[in-house]
């Protein structure tokens, strides 16, 4: 099967094409441009470079949230537009699951942290378990919005070495030194941000599990209200 994968949930804009167990193309950028300027041109560049016939695509995998409200809306609109135009389903991949999948097959606990502002992170806790000559992603704690100290306490209770990754790492690096009681490391630059390739591979797995929806049914998962919505609710109260 062949998927187009999109991730615009954070600072990185990323597009990939995955066919069966092969990553055919990936284009990622994190440099002074908005996702509305980059996502479709990146997809068009990939389409031209690999001579992609859109009729051969089986589904569109997209990082479904949490993340940047603007970025998620751009990714959602792009995925839905492709879905309607191509008459293909959408596979929603939780953003934090996709980040964790960057560290495939590690024997450490994986804890992605995305800066959610207001002293919170979008996070989850994961591990990889061997299964039939491969590894499967096991979710210890599903993605959520939480204070960093709360997730650190849960990690300490697990008593295993942790790998942190995500754009929340620079924000909470100093706090880690104060609250982490178990050994931990930080993922290197080529593994520590969102990648459409990870979304595509997980999307293929989820598609095989029957987790695809129509473009009309798809909606991003924000996990919490945007600042504008919080302000409006406060005014109404």
Short mmCIF file of N, CA and C in Angstrom, two decimals, residues 13-179:
data_model
loop_
_atom_site.label_atom_id
_atom_site.label_comp_id
_atom_site.label_asym_id
_atom_site.label_seq_id
_atom_site.Cartn_x
_atom_site.Cartn_y
_atom_site.Cartn_z
N UNK A 13 7.62 21.37 9.34
CA UNK A 13 6.68 20.95 8.30
C UNK A 13 7.30 19.76 7.61
N UNK A 14 6.55 18.67 7.47
CA UNK A 14 7.14 17.45 6.93
C UNK A 14 6.12 16.71 6.08
N UNK A 15 6.59 16.21 4.94
CA UNK A 15 5.77 15.45 4.00
C UNK A 15 6.55 14.20 3.60
N UNK A 16 5.87 13.08 3.49
CA UNK A 16 6.55 11.84 3.09
C UNK A 16 5.61 10.99 2.25
N UNK A 17 6.21 10.08 1.50
CA UNK A 17 5.47 9.04 0.80
C UNK A 17 6.06 7.70 1.22
N UNK A 18 5.20 6.83 1.72
CA UNK A 18 5.62 5.51 2.19
C UNK A 18 4.86 4.45 1.39
N UNK A 19 5.60 3.48 0.86
CA UNK A 19 4.97 2.38 0.14
C UNK A 19 5.41 1.07 0.77
N UNK A 20 4.44 0.32 1.30
CA UNK A 20 4.73 -0.92 2.01
C UNK A 20 5.77 -0.64 3.10
N UNK A 21 6.95 -1.23 3.02
CA UNK A 21 7.96 -1.00 4.05
C UNK A 21 9.11 -0.12 3.54
N UNK A 22 8.81 0.67 2.51
CA UNK A 22 9.84 1.53 1.92
C UNK A 22 9.45 2.99 2.05
N UNK A 23 10.38 3.81 2.56
CA UNK A 23 10.21 5.26 2.56
C UNK A 23 10.71 5.77 1.21
N UNK A 24 9.79 6.18 0.35
CA UNK A 24 10.16 6.60 -1.01
C UNK A 24 10.70 8.03 -1.01
N UNK A 25 10.08 8.90 -0.20
CA UNK A 25 10.52 10.29 -0.18
C UNK A 25 10.09 10.94 1.13
N UNK A 26 10.90 11.88 1.57
CA UNK A 26 10.55 12.68 2.75
C UNK A 26 11.16 14.07 2.59
N UNK A 27 10.38 15.08 2.94
CA UNK A 27 10.81 16.48 2.81
C UNK A 27 10.40 17.16 4.10
N UNK A 28 11.39 17.62 4.86
CA UNK A 28 11.11 18.29 6.14
C UNK A 28 11.86 19.61 6.18
N UNK A 29 11.24 20.59 6.80
CA UNK A 29 11.89 21.90 6.92
C UNK A 29 11.44 22.58 8.20
N UNK A 30 12.37 23.26 8.84
CA UNK A 30 12.08 24.06 10.03
C UNK A 30 12.90 25.35 9.90
N UNK A 31 12.34 26.29 9.14
CA UNK A 31 13.14 27.49 8.90
C UNK A 31 12.28 28.67 8.46
N UNK A 32 11.87 29.48 9.40
CA UNK A 32 11.34 30.84 9.17
C UNK A 32 10.21 30.94 8.15
N UNK A 33 9.44 29.89 7.97
CA UNK A 33 8.30 29.97 7.08
C UNK A 33 7.10 29.33 7.75
N UNK A 34 5.92 29.80 7.40
CA UNK A 34 4.71 29.20 7.97
C UNK A 34 4.35 27.94 7.20
N UNK A 35 3.63 27.06 7.84
CA UNK A 35 3.25 25.81 7.19
C UNK A 35 2.36 26.06 5.98
N UNK A 36 1.60 27.13 6.00
CA UNK A 36 0.75 27.44 4.85
C UNK A 36 1.60 27.78 3.62
N UNK A 37 2.84 28.21 3.83
CA UNK A 37 3.74 28.51 2.72
C UNK A 37 4.49 27.28 2.23
N UNK A 38 4.62 26.27 3.07
CA UNK A 38 5.53 25.17 2.77
C UNK A 38 4.86 23.84 2.44
N UNK A 39 3.76 23.50 3.10
CA UNK A 39 3.27 22.12 3.05
C UNK A 39 2.91 21.67 1.64
N UNK A 40 2.04 22.42 0.95
CA UNK A 40 1.64 22.01 -0.40
C UNK A 40 2.79 22.10 -1.41
N UNK A 41 3.62 23.15 -1.38
CA UNK A 41 4.77 23.16 -2.30
C UNK A 41 5.72 21.98 -2.06
N UNK A 42 5.90 21.58 -0.80
CA UNK A 42 6.75 20.42 -0.51
C UNK A 42 6.14 19.15 -1.09
N UNK A 43 4.84 18.98 -0.92
CA UNK A 43 4.16 17.81 -1.49
C UNK A 43 4.26 17.81 -3.01
N UNK A 44 4.09 18.98 -3.62
CA UNK A 44 4.18 19.07 -5.08
C UNK A 44 5.58 18.74 -5.56
N UNK A 45 6.59 19.19 -4.81
CA UNK A 45 7.99 18.89 -5.17
C UNK A 45 8.25 17.37 -5.11
N UNK A 46 7.77 16.75 -4.05
CA UNK A 46 7.93 15.30 -3.94
C UNK A 46 7.20 14.59 -5.09
N UNK A 47 5.98 15.03 -5.35
CA UNK A 47 5.19 14.40 -6.43
C UNK A 47 5.94 14.44 -7.75
N UNK A 48 6.55 15.59 -8.04
CA UNK A 48 7.29 15.72 -9.29
C UNK A 48 8.58 14.89 -9.27
N UNK A 49 9.28 14.89 -8.15
CA UNK A 49 10.58 14.20 -8.07
C UNK A 49 10.43 12.69 -8.21
N UNK A 50 9.37 12.12 -7.64
CA UNK A 50 9.22 10.66 -7.69
C UNK A 50 8.15 10.23 -8.71
N UNK A 51 7.67 11.21 -9.49
CA UNK A 51 6.65 10.95 -10.51
C UNK A 51 5.46 10.19 -9.90
N UNK A 52 4.98 10.74 -8.80
CA UNK A 52 3.91 10.09 -8.05
C UNK A 52 2.58 10.19 -8.79
N UNK A 53 1.96 9.06 -9.03
CA UNK A 53 0.62 9.00 -9.60
C UNK A 53 -0.36 8.96 -8.43
N UNK A 54 -1.10 10.05 -8.23
CA UNK A 54 -1.99 10.15 -7.08
C UNK A 54 -3.07 9.09 -7.09
N UNK A 55 -3.35 8.52 -8.25
CA UNK A 55 -4.36 7.47 -8.32
C UNK A 55 -3.89 6.19 -7.63
N UNK A 56 -2.57 6.06 -7.43
CA UNK A 56 -2.03 4.86 -6.80
C UNK A 56 -1.96 4.98 -5.28
N UNK A 57 -2.27 6.15 -4.76
CA UNK A 57 -2.21 6.36 -3.30
C UNK A 57 -3.45 5.75 -2.64
N UNK A 58 -3.23 5.03 -1.54
CA UNK A 58 -4.33 4.36 -0.85
C UNK A 58 -4.96 5.21 0.25
N UNK A 59 -4.15 6.09 0.88
CA UNK A 59 -4.68 6.88 2.00
C UNK A 59 -3.75 8.03 2.29
N UNK A 60 -4.25 8.96 3.08
CA UNK A 60 -3.46 10.09 3.56
C UNK A 60 -3.33 9.96 5.07
N UNK A 61 -2.10 9.85 5.56
CA UNK A 61 -1.85 9.81 7.00
C UNK A 61 -1.47 11.21 7.46
N UNK A 62 -2.02 11.64 8.58
CA UNK A 62 -1.75 12.99 9.06
C UNK A 62 -1.57 12.99 10.57
N UNK A 63 -0.62 13.82 11.03
CA UNK A 63 -0.45 14.02 12.46
C UNK A 63 -1.68 14.75 12.97
N UNK A 64 -2.47 14.08 13.78
CA UNK A 64 -3.81 14.57 14.12
C UNK A 64 -3.87 15.42 15.37
N UNK A 65 -2.74 15.67 16.00
CA UNK A 65 -2.74 16.44 17.22
C UNK A 65 -2.37 15.56 18.40
N UNK A 66 -1.98 16.23 19.47
CA UNK A 66 -2.01 17.67 19.72
C UNK A 66 -0.86 18.39 19.02
N UNK A 67 -0.81 19.70 19.27
CA UNK A 67 0.24 20.51 18.70
C UNK A 67 -0.21 21.94 18.52
N UNK A 68 0.49 22.65 17.66
CA UNK A 68 0.15 24.02 17.33
C UNK A 68 -1.26 24.08 16.73
N UNK A 69 -2.11 24.93 17.26
CA UNK A 69 -3.48 25.02 16.75
C UNK A 69 -3.48 25.41 15.27
N UNK A 70 -2.66 26.39 14.92
CA UNK A 70 -2.59 26.82 13.52
C UNK A 70 -2.03 25.71 12.65
N UNK A 71 -0.94 25.08 13.10
CA UNK A 71 -0.33 24.02 12.33
C UNK A 71 -1.28 22.85 12.12
N UNK A 72 -2.01 22.47 13.16
CA UNK A 72 -2.96 21.35 13.03
C UNK A 72 -4.07 21.69 12.05
N UNK A 73 -4.53 22.93 12.07
CA UNK A 73 -5.60 23.31 11.15
C UNK A 73 -5.11 23.30 9.70
N UNK A 74 -3.86 23.72 9.49
CA UNK A 74 -3.29 23.69 8.14
C UNK A 74 -3.14 22.24 7.67
N UNK A 75 -2.62 21.38 8.54
CA UNK A 75 -2.47 19.98 8.20
C UNK A 75 -3.81 19.31 7.95
N UNK A 76 -4.79 19.65 8.78
CA UNK A 76 -6.13 19.08 8.63
C UNK A 76 -6.76 19.50 7.32
N UNK A 77 -6.66 20.79 7.01
CA UNK A 77 -7.25 21.30 5.76
C UNK A 77 -6.58 20.67 4.55
N UNK A 78 -5.25 20.49 4.63
CA UNK A 78 -4.52 19.87 3.52
C UNK A 78 -4.93 18.42 3.34
N UNK A 79 -4.99 17.67 4.45
CA UNK A 79 -5.37 16.25 4.39
C UNK A 79 -6.80 16.09 3.88
N UNK A 80 -7.70 16.92 4.37
CA UNK A 80 -9.10 16.82 3.94
C UNK A 80 -9.25 17.19 2.47
N UNK A 81 -8.51 18.21 2.05
CA UNK A 81 -8.56 18.60 0.64
C UNK A 81 -8.08 17.48 -0.27
N UNK A 82 -6.97 16.84 0.12
CA UNK A 82 -6.46 15.70 -0.65
C UNK A 82 -7.46 14.55 -0.63
N UNK A 83 -8.04 14.30 0.53
CA UNK A 83 -9.00 13.21 0.68
C UNK A 83 -10.19 13.40 -0.25
N UNK A 84 -10.74 14.61 -0.28
CA UNK A 84 -11.90 14.88 -1.13
C UNK A 84 -11.54 14.82 -2.61
N UNK A 85 -10.36 15.40 -2.94
CA UNK A 85 -9.97 15.45 -4.35
C UNK A 85 -9.61 14.06 -4.89
N UNK A 86 -8.97 13.25 -4.06
CA UNK A 86 -8.49 11.94 -4.50
C UNK A 86 -9.47 10.82 -4.16
N UNK A 87 -10.48 11.15 -3.36
CA UNK A 87 -11.45 10.15 -2.89
C UNK A 87 -10.73 9.02 -2.14
N UNK A 88 -9.85 9.43 -1.21
CA UNK A 88 -9.09 8.49 -0.41
C UNK A 88 -9.33 8.77 1.07
N UNK A 89 -9.24 7.76 1.94
CA UNK A 89 -9.48 7.97 3.38
C UNK A 89 -8.29 8.62 4.08
N UNK A 90 -8.54 9.07 5.28
CA UNK A 90 -7.52 9.69 6.12
C UNK A 90 -7.24 8.76 7.31
N UNK A 91 -5.96 8.60 7.62
CA UNK A 91 -5.56 7.87 8.82
C UNK A 91 -5.01 8.89 9.80
N UNK A 92 -5.70 9.06 10.92
CA UNK A 92 -5.29 10.01 11.95
C UNK A 92 -4.26 9.35 12.87
N UNK A 93 -3.06 9.92 12.91
CA UNK A 93 -2.00 9.39 13.77
C UNK A 93 -1.75 10.39 14.90
N UNK A 94 -1.92 10.00 16.16
CA UNK A 94 -1.65 10.92 17.26
C UNK A 94 -0.22 11.47 17.16
N UNK A 95 -0.09 12.77 17.29
CA UNK A 95 1.21 13.41 17.11
C UNK A 95 2.28 12.82 18.02
N UNK A 96 1.95 12.61 19.28
CA UNK A 96 2.94 12.15 20.25
C UNK A 96 3.35 10.71 19.95
N UNK A 97 2.41 9.90 19.45
CA UNK A 97 2.75 8.54 19.02
C UNK A 97 3.79 8.60 17.89
N UNK A 98 3.57 9.50 16.94
CA UNK A 98 4.49 9.65 15.83
C UNK A 98 5.88 10.05 16.28
N UNK A 99 5.95 10.97 17.23
CA UNK A 99 7.25 11.38 17.78
C UNK A 99 7.94 10.20 18.43
N UNK A 100 7.22 9.44 19.24
CA UNK A 100 7.81 8.29 19.92
C UNK A 100 8.36 7.28 18.92
N UNK A 101 7.69 7.14 17.77
CA UNK A 101 8.09 6.15 16.78
C UNK A 101 9.43 6.49 16.13
N UNK A 102 9.89 7.72 16.27
CA UNK A 102 11.22 8.10 15.79
C UNK A 102 12.31 7.23 16.43
N UNK A 103 12.05 6.76 17.65
CA UNK A 103 13.06 6.02 18.41
C UNK A 103 12.79 4.52 18.39
N UNK A 104 12.27 4.05 17.29
CA UNK A 104 11.90 2.65 17.10
C UNK A 104 12.97 1.69 17.62
N UNK A 105 12.51 0.71 18.41
CA UNK A 105 13.32 -0.43 18.88
C UNK A 105 14.25 -0.10 20.05
N UNK A 106 14.22 1.11 20.57
CA UNK A 106 15.03 1.38 21.76
C UNK A 106 14.53 0.55 22.93
N UNK A 107 15.44 0.20 23.83
CA UNK A 107 15.02 -0.53 25.03
C UNK A 107 14.74 0.41 26.20
N UNK A 108 14.81 1.72 25.94
CA UNK A 108 14.53 2.72 26.97
C UNK A 108 13.06 3.14 26.92
N UNK A 109 12.60 3.75 27.98
CA UNK A 109 11.30 4.41 27.96
C UNK A 109 11.40 5.66 27.08
N UNK A 110 10.41 5.88 26.26
CA UNK A 110 10.41 7.04 25.37
C UNK A 110 9.36 8.04 25.86
N UNK A 111 9.79 9.30 26.03
CA UNK A 111 8.87 10.34 26.50
C UNK A 111 9.00 11.58 25.62
N UNK A 112 8.14 11.71 24.60
CA UNK A 112 8.12 12.94 23.82
C UNK A 112 7.53 14.08 24.67
N UNK A 113 8.08 15.26 24.54
CA UNK A 113 7.49 16.43 25.19
C UNK A 113 7.46 17.59 24.19
N UNK A 114 6.26 18.06 23.92
CA UNK A 114 6.07 19.22 23.07
C UNK A 114 5.67 20.39 23.95
N UNK A 115 6.26 21.54 23.71
CA UNK A 115 5.94 22.72 24.51
C UNK A 115 4.50 23.14 24.27
N UNK A 116 3.67 23.06 25.31
CA UNK A 116 2.26 23.42 25.21
C UNK A 116 1.98 24.78 25.83
N UNK A 117 3.04 25.50 26.21
CA UNK A 117 2.92 26.81 26.86
C UNK A 117 2.28 26.65 28.25
N UNK A 118 2.18 27.73 28.95
CA UNK A 118 1.55 27.75 30.28
C UNK A 118 2.15 26.67 31.19
N UNK A 119 3.49 26.45 31.06
CA UNK A 119 4.21 25.48 31.90
C UNK A 119 3.74 24.05 31.70
N UNK A 120 3.12 23.76 30.55
CA UNK A 120 2.66 22.40 30.27
C UNK A 120 3.35 21.83 29.04
N UNK A 121 3.25 20.51 28.92
CA UNK A 121 3.74 19.82 27.74
C UNK A 121 2.65 18.90 27.20
N UNK A 122 2.69 18.69 25.89
CA UNK A 122 1.94 17.57 25.31
C UNK A 122 2.90 16.39 25.37
N UNK A 123 2.44 15.30 25.94
CA UNK A 123 3.37 14.23 26.23
C UNK A 123 2.67 12.88 26.26
N UNK A 124 3.44 11.84 26.48
CA UNK A 124 2.95 10.48 26.65
C UNK A 124 4.14 9.64 27.06
N UNK A 125 3.90 8.40 27.41
CA UNK A 125 4.99 7.50 27.81
C UNK A 125 4.87 6.22 26.99
N UNK A 126 5.99 5.79 26.39
CA UNK A 126 5.97 4.68 25.45
C UNK A 126 7.15 3.73 25.68
N UNK A 127 7.01 2.54 25.15
CA UNK A 127 8.10 1.58 25.08
C UNK A 127 7.91 0.75 23.82
N UNK A 128 8.98 0.07 23.40
CA UNK A 128 8.90 -0.82 22.24
C UNK A 128 9.06 -2.25 22.71
N UNK A 129 8.14 -3.10 22.28
CA UNK A 129 8.15 -4.51 22.67
C UNK A 129 8.36 -5.38 21.44
N UNK A 130 9.23 -6.40 21.54
CA UNK A 130 9.46 -7.27 20.38
C UNK A 130 8.23 -8.10 20.06
N UNK A 131 7.97 -8.25 18.76
CA UNK A 131 6.84 -9.04 18.32
C UNK A 131 7.07 -9.50 16.88
N UNK A 132 7.20 -10.80 16.69
CA UNK A 132 7.31 -11.40 15.35
C UNK A 132 8.38 -10.72 14.49
N UNK A 133 9.61 -10.71 14.97
CA UNK A 133 10.77 -10.18 14.25
C UNK A 133 10.74 -8.67 14.08
N UNK A 134 9.80 -7.99 14.73
CA UNK A 134 9.74 -6.54 14.69
C UNK A 134 9.51 -6.03 16.11
N UNK A 135 9.30 -4.74 16.23
CA UNK A 135 8.94 -4.14 17.51
C UNK A 135 7.63 -3.40 17.36
N UNK A 136 6.79 -3.47 18.36
CA UNK A 136 5.54 -2.71 18.33
C UNK A 136 5.59 -1.63 19.40
N UNK A 137 4.93 -0.54 19.11
CA UNK A 137 4.86 0.59 20.03
C UNK A 137 3.82 0.31 21.09
N UNK A 138 4.26 0.24 22.34
CA UNK A 138 3.34 0.01 23.46
C UNK A 138 3.13 1.32 24.20
N UNK A 139 1.87 1.70 24.36
CA UNK A 139 1.53 2.97 25.00
C UNK A 139 1.34 2.73 26.50
N UNK A 140 2.26 3.25 27.29
CA UNK A 140 2.15 3.16 28.75
C UNK A 140 1.21 4.25 29.27
N UNK A 141 1.35 5.44 28.71
CA UNK A 141 0.46 6.56 29.05
C UNK A 141 0.09 7.27 27.76
N UNK A 142 -1.19 7.35 27.47
CA UNK A 142 -1.63 7.97 26.23
C UNK A 142 -1.31 9.47 26.22
N UNK A 143 -1.23 10.02 25.03
CA UNK A 143 -0.89 11.43 24.91
C UNK A 143 -1.87 12.30 25.69
N UNK A 144 -1.32 13.35 26.28
CA UNK A 144 -2.12 14.22 27.15
C UNK A 144 -1.40 15.55 27.28
N UNK A 145 -2.08 16.52 27.88
CA UNK A 145 -1.47 17.78 28.26
C UNK A 145 -1.25 17.73 29.77
N UNK A 146 -0.03 18.01 30.22
CA UNK A 146 0.28 17.90 31.64
C UNK A 146 1.44 18.82 32.00
N UNK A 147 1.56 19.13 33.27
CA UNK A 147 2.74 19.85 33.76
C UNK A 147 3.94 18.92 33.66
N UNK A 148 5.11 19.46 33.34
CA UNK A 148 6.28 18.61 33.19
C UNK A 148 6.59 17.86 34.47
N UNK A 149 6.44 18.49 35.61
CA UNK A 149 6.74 17.82 36.88
C UNK A 149 5.86 16.59 37.09
N UNK A 150 4.62 16.64 36.60
CA UNK A 150 3.72 15.50 36.75
C UNK A 150 4.22 14.30 35.94
N UNK A 151 4.61 14.55 34.70
CA UNK A 151 5.09 13.44 33.87
C UNK A 151 6.42 12.94 34.39
N UNK A 152 7.25 13.83 34.93
CA UNK A 152 8.53 13.41 35.50
C UNK A 152 8.31 12.47 36.68
N UNK A 153 7.33 12.77 37.50
CA UNK A 153 7.02 11.92 38.65
C UNK A 153 6.61 10.52 38.20
N UNK A 154 5.79 10.45 37.15
CA UNK A 154 5.37 9.14 36.64
C UNK A 154 6.56 8.36 36.07
N UNK A 155 7.46 9.06 35.39
CA UNK A 155 8.64 8.40 34.85
C UNK A 155 9.55 7.88 35.96
N UNK A 156 9.70 8.66 37.01
CA UNK A 156 10.53 8.22 38.13
C UNK A 156 9.98 6.95 38.76
N UNK A 157 8.65 6.85 38.83
CA UNK A 157 8.03 5.67 39.43
C UNK A 157 8.26 4.41 38.59
N UNK A 158 8.45 4.58 37.28
CA UNK A 158 8.69 3.42 36.42
C UNK A 158 10.08 2.82 36.66
N UNK A 159 11.00 3.66 37.11
CA UNK A 159 12.32 3.16 37.48
C UNK A 159 13.20 2.71 36.33
N UNK A 160 12.97 3.22 35.12
CA UNK A 160 13.75 2.83 33.95
C UNK A 160 14.34 4.06 33.27
N UNK A 161 15.42 3.86 32.53
CA UNK A 161 16.04 4.97 31.82
C UNK A 161 15.10 5.53 30.76
N UNK A 162 15.13 6.84 30.58
CA UNK A 162 14.20 7.55 29.71
C UNK A 162 14.96 8.28 28.61
N UNK A 163 14.37 8.32 27.42
CA UNK A 163 14.85 9.21 26.36
C UNK A 163 13.79 10.27 26.12
N UNK A 164 14.16 11.53 26.23
CA UNK A 164 13.26 12.64 25.93
C UNK A 164 13.51 13.14 24.52
N UNK A 165 12.45 13.57 23.86
CA UNK A 165 12.59 14.21 22.55
C UNK A 165 11.43 15.18 22.36
N UNK A 166 11.57 16.07 21.39
CA UNK A 166 10.53 17.03 21.10
C UNK A 166 10.96 18.46 21.37
N UNK A 167 10.15 19.42 20.89
CA UNK A 167 10.54 20.82 21.04
C UNK A 167 10.40 21.33 22.47
N UNK A 168 9.87 20.49 23.37
CA UNK A 168 9.80 20.87 24.78
C UNK A 168 11.11 20.63 25.51
N UNK A 169 12.03 19.87 24.90
CA UNK A 169 13.29 19.55 25.58
C UNK A 169 14.10 20.81 25.91
N UNK A 170 14.33 21.73 24.95
CA UNK A 170 15.09 22.94 25.31
C UNK A 170 14.41 23.78 26.40
N UNK A 171 13.09 23.75 26.41
CA UNK A 171 12.32 24.55 27.38
C UNK A 171 12.47 23.99 28.79
N UNK A 172 12.47 22.67 28.92
CA UNK A 172 12.47 22.04 30.25
C UNK A 172 13.79 21.34 30.58
N UNK A 173 14.83 21.61 29.82
CA UNK A 173 16.12 20.94 30.04
C UNK A 173 16.64 21.16 31.46
N UNK A 174 16.59 22.38 31.94
CA UNK A 174 17.10 22.66 33.28
C UNK A 174 16.22 22.05 34.36
N UNK A 175 14.91 22.05 34.13
CA UNK A 175 14.00 21.45 35.11
C UNK A 175 14.22 19.95 35.21
N UNK A 176 14.58 19.30 34.10
CA UNK A 176 14.87 17.87 34.12
C UNK A 176 15.95 17.55 35.15
N UNK A 177 16.99 18.38 35.18
CA UNK A 177 18.10 18.15 36.10
C UNK A 177 17.64 18.17 37.56
N UNK A 178 16.58 18.92 37.82
CA UNK A 178 16.11 19.07 39.19
C UNK A 178 15.14 17.98 39.63
N UNK A 179 14.31 17.48 38.71
CA UNK A 179 13.22 16.58 39.12
C UNK A 179 13.39 15.13 38.67
#
